[in-house]
mmCIF file of C-alpha atoms in Angstrom:
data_model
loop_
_atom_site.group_PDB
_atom_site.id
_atom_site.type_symbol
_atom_site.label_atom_id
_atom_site.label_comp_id
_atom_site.label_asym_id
_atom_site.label_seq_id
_atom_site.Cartn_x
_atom_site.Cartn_y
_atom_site.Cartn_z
ATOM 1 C CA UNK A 1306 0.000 0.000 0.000
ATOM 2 C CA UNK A 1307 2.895 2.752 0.708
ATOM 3 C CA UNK A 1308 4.391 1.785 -2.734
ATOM 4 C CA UNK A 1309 0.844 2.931 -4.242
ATOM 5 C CA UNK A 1310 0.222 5.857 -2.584
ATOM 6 C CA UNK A 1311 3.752 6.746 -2.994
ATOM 7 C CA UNK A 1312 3.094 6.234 -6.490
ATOM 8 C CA UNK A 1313 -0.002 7.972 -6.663
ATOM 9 C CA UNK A 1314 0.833 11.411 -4.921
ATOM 10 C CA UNK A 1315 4.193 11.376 -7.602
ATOM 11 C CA UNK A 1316 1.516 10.906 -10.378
ATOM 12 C CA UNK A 1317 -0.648 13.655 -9.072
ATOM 13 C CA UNK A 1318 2.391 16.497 -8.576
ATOM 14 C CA UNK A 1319 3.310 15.665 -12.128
ATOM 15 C CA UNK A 1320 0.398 15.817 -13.613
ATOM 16 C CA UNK A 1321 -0.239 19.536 -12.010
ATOM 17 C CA UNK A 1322 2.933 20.566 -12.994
ATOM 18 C CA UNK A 1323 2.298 19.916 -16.486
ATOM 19 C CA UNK A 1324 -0.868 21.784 -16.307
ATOM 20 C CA UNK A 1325 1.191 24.482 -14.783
ATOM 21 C CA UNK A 1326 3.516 24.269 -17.138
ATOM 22 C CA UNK A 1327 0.744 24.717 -20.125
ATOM 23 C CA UNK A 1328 -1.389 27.250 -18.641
ATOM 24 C CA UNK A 1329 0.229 30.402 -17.254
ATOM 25 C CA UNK A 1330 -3.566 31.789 -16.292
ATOM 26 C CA UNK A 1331 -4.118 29.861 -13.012
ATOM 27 C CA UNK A 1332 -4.216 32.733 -10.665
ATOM 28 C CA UNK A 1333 -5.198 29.429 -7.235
ATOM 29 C CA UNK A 1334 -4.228 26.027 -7.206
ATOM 30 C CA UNK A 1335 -6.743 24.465 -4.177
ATOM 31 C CA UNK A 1336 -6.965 20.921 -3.006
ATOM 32 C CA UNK A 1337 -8.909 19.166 -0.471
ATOM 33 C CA UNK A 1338 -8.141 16.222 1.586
ATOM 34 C CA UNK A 1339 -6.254 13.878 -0.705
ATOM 35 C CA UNK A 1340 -5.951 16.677 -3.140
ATOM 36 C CA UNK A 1341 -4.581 19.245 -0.266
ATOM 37 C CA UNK A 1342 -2.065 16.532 0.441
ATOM 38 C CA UNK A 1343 -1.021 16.063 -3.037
ATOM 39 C CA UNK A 1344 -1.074 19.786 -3.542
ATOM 40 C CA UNK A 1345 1.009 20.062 -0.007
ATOM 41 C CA UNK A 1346 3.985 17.869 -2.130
ATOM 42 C CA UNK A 1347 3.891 20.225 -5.391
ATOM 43 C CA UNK A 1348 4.177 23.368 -3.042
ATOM 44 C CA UNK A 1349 7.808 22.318 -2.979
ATOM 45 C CA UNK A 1350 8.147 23.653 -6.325
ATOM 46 C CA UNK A 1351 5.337 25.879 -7.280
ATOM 47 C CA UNK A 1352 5.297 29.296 -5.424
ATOM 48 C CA UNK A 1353 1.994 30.374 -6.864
ATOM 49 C CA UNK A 1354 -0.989 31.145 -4.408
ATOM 50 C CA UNK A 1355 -2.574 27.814 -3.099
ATOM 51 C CA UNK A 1356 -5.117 27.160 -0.332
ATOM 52 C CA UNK A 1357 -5.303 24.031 1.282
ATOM 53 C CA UNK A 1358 -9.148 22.647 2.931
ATOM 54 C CA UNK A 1359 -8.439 19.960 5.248
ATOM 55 C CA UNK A 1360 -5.333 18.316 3.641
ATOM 56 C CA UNK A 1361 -4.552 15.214 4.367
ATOM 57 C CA UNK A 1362 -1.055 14.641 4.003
ATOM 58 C CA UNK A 1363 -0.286 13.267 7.894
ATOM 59 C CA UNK A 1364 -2.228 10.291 7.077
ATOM 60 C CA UNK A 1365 -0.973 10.124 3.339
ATOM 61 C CA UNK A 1366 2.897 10.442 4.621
ATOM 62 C CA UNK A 1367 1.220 7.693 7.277
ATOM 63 C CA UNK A 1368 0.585 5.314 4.678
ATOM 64 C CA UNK A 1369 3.130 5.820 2.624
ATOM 65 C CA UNK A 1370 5.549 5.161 5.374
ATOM 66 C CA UNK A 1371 7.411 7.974 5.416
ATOM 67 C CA UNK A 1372 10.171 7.947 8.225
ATOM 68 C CA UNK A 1373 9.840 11.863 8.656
ATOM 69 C CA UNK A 1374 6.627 14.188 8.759
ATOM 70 C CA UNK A 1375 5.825 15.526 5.170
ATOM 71 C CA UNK A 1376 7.609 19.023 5.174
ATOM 72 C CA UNK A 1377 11.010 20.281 4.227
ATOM 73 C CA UNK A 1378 9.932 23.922 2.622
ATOM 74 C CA UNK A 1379 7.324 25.708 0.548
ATOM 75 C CA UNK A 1380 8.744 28.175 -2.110
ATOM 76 C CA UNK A 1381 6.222 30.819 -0.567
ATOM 77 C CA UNK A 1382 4.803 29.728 2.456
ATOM 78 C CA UNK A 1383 2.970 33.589 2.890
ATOM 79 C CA UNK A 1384 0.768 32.913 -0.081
ATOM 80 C CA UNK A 1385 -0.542 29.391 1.333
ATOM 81 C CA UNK A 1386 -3.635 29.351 3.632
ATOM 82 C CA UNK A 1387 -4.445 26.191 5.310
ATOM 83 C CA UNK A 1388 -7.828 25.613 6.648
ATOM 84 C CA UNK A 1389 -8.051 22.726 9.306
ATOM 85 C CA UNK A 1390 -11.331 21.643 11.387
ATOM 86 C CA UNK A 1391 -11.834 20.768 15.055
ATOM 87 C CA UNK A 1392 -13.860 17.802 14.144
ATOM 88 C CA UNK A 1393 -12.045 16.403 11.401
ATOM 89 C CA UNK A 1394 -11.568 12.557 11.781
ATOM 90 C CA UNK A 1395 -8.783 12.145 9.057
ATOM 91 C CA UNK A 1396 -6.976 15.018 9.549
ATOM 92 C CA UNK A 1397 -6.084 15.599 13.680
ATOM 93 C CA UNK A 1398 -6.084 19.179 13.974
ATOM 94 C CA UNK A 1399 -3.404 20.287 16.300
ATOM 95 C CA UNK A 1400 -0.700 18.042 14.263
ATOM 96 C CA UNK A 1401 -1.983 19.251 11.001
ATOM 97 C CA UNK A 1402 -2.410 23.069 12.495
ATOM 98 C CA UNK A 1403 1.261 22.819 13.686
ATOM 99 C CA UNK A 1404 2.822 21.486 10.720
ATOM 100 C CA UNK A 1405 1.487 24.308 8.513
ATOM 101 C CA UNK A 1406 2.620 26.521 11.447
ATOM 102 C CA UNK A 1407 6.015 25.608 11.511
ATOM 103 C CA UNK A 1408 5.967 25.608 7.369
ATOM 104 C CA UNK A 1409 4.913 29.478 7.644
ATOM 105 C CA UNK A 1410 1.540 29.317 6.389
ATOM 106 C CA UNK A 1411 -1.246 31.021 7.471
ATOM 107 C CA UNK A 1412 -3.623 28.441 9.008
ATOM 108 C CA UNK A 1413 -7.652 28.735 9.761
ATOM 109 C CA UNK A 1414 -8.989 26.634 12.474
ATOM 110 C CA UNK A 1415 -13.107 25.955 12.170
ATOM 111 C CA UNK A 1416 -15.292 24.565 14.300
ATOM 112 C CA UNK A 1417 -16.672 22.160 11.529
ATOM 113 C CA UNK A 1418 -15.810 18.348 10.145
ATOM 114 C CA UNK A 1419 -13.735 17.144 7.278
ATOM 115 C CA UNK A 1420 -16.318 18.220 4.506
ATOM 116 C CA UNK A 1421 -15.905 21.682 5.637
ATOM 117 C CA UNK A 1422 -19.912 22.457 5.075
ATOM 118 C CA UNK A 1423 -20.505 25.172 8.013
ATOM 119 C CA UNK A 1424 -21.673 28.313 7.401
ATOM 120 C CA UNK A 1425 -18.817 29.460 8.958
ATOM 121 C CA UNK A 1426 -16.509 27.426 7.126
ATOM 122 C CA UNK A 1427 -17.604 28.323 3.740
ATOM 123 C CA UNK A 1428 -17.454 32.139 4.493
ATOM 124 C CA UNK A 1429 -13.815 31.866 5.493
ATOM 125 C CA UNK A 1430 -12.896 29.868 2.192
ATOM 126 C CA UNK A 1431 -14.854 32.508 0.008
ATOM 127 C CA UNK A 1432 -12.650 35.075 1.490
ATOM 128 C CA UNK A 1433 -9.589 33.455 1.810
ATOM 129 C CA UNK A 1434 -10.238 32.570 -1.931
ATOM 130 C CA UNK A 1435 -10.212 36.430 -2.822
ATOM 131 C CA UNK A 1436 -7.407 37.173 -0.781
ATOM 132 C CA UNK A 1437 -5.546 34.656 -2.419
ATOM 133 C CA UNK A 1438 -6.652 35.685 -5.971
ATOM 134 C CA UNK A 1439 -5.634 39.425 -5.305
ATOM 135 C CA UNK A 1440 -1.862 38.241 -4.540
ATOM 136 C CA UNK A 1441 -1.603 35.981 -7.977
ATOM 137 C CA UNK A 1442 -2.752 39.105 -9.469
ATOM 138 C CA UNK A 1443 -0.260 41.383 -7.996
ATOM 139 C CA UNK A 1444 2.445 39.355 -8.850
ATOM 140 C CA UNK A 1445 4.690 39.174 -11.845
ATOM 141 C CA UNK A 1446 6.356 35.863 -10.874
ATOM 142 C CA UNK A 1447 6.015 32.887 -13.113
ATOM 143 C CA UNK A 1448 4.511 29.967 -11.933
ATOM 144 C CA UNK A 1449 5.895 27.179 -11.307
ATOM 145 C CA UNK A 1450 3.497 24.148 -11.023
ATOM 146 C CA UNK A 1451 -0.340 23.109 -11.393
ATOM 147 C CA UNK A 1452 -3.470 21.930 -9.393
ATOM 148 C CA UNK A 1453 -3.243 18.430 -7.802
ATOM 149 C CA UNK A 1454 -6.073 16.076 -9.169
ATOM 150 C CA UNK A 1455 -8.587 16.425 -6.511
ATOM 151 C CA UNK A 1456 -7.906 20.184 -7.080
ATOM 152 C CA UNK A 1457 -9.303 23.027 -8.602
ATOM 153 C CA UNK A 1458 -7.444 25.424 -10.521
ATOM 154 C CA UNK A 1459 -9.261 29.394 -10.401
ATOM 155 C CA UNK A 1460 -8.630 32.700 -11.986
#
């Protein structure tokens, strides 16, 4: 099972970095759960805004049976927000809030599940969503990758 998802997170990263790599318009790359932790492994290389809902990559570097915590570095940790809920059964919130933490992003704890369906919770993504779009379109900077599958790609 590690081999696949190993396997299956590489296929993902390259397939949004060749969608990257073709289209210069995405102004948001965004992935939940699998696609958040999928998205977490391209952020390595692409420094475009990205927002993360509930990613799963503790579990997925779990499986995969990696001997360290996913990590290392994001190109440009200040234009990744992370949202992470209280009640989220696949993603434990305090490990997943300090990981993002430590990787200098800015993180959003909700009081809401995995799905991320509150009110509340919905609000917060619409906004973080603009605030994310206004940075891609005050920067000049080339991107560098694409949207995970699982992900959506905005302008």
């Amino acid at each position: 099972v590690a081999g696949v998802v190993r396997h299956a997170v590489a296929r993902g990263v390259a397939a949004a970095e060749a969608i990257l790599r073709e289209r210069r318009d995405v102004g948001l790359v965004v992935g939940f759960s699998w696609g958040g932790g999928v998205l977490h492994e391209l952020l390595a290389t692409y420094d475009g805004p990205a927002l993360l809902l509930a990613p799963t990559s503790l579990a997925m570097a779990t499986v995969a049976m990696r001997r360290r915590r996913p990590g290392g570095y994001f190109r440009r940790p200040d234009r990744v927000a992370v949202v992470v809920a209280s009640q989220d059964d696949f993603c434990p919130t305090p490990d997943t809030a300090d990981l993002y933490e430590h990787l200098g992003c800015r993180v959003h704890r909700v009081r809401d599940n995995h799905v991320l369906s509150r009110r509340a919770s919905v609000d917060l993504i619409i906004d973080l969503k603009h605030q994310l779009l206004a940075l891609s379109s005050s920067s000049t900077s080339p991107r560098s990758a694409a949207p995970a599958p699982g992900s959506s790609a905005h302008r």
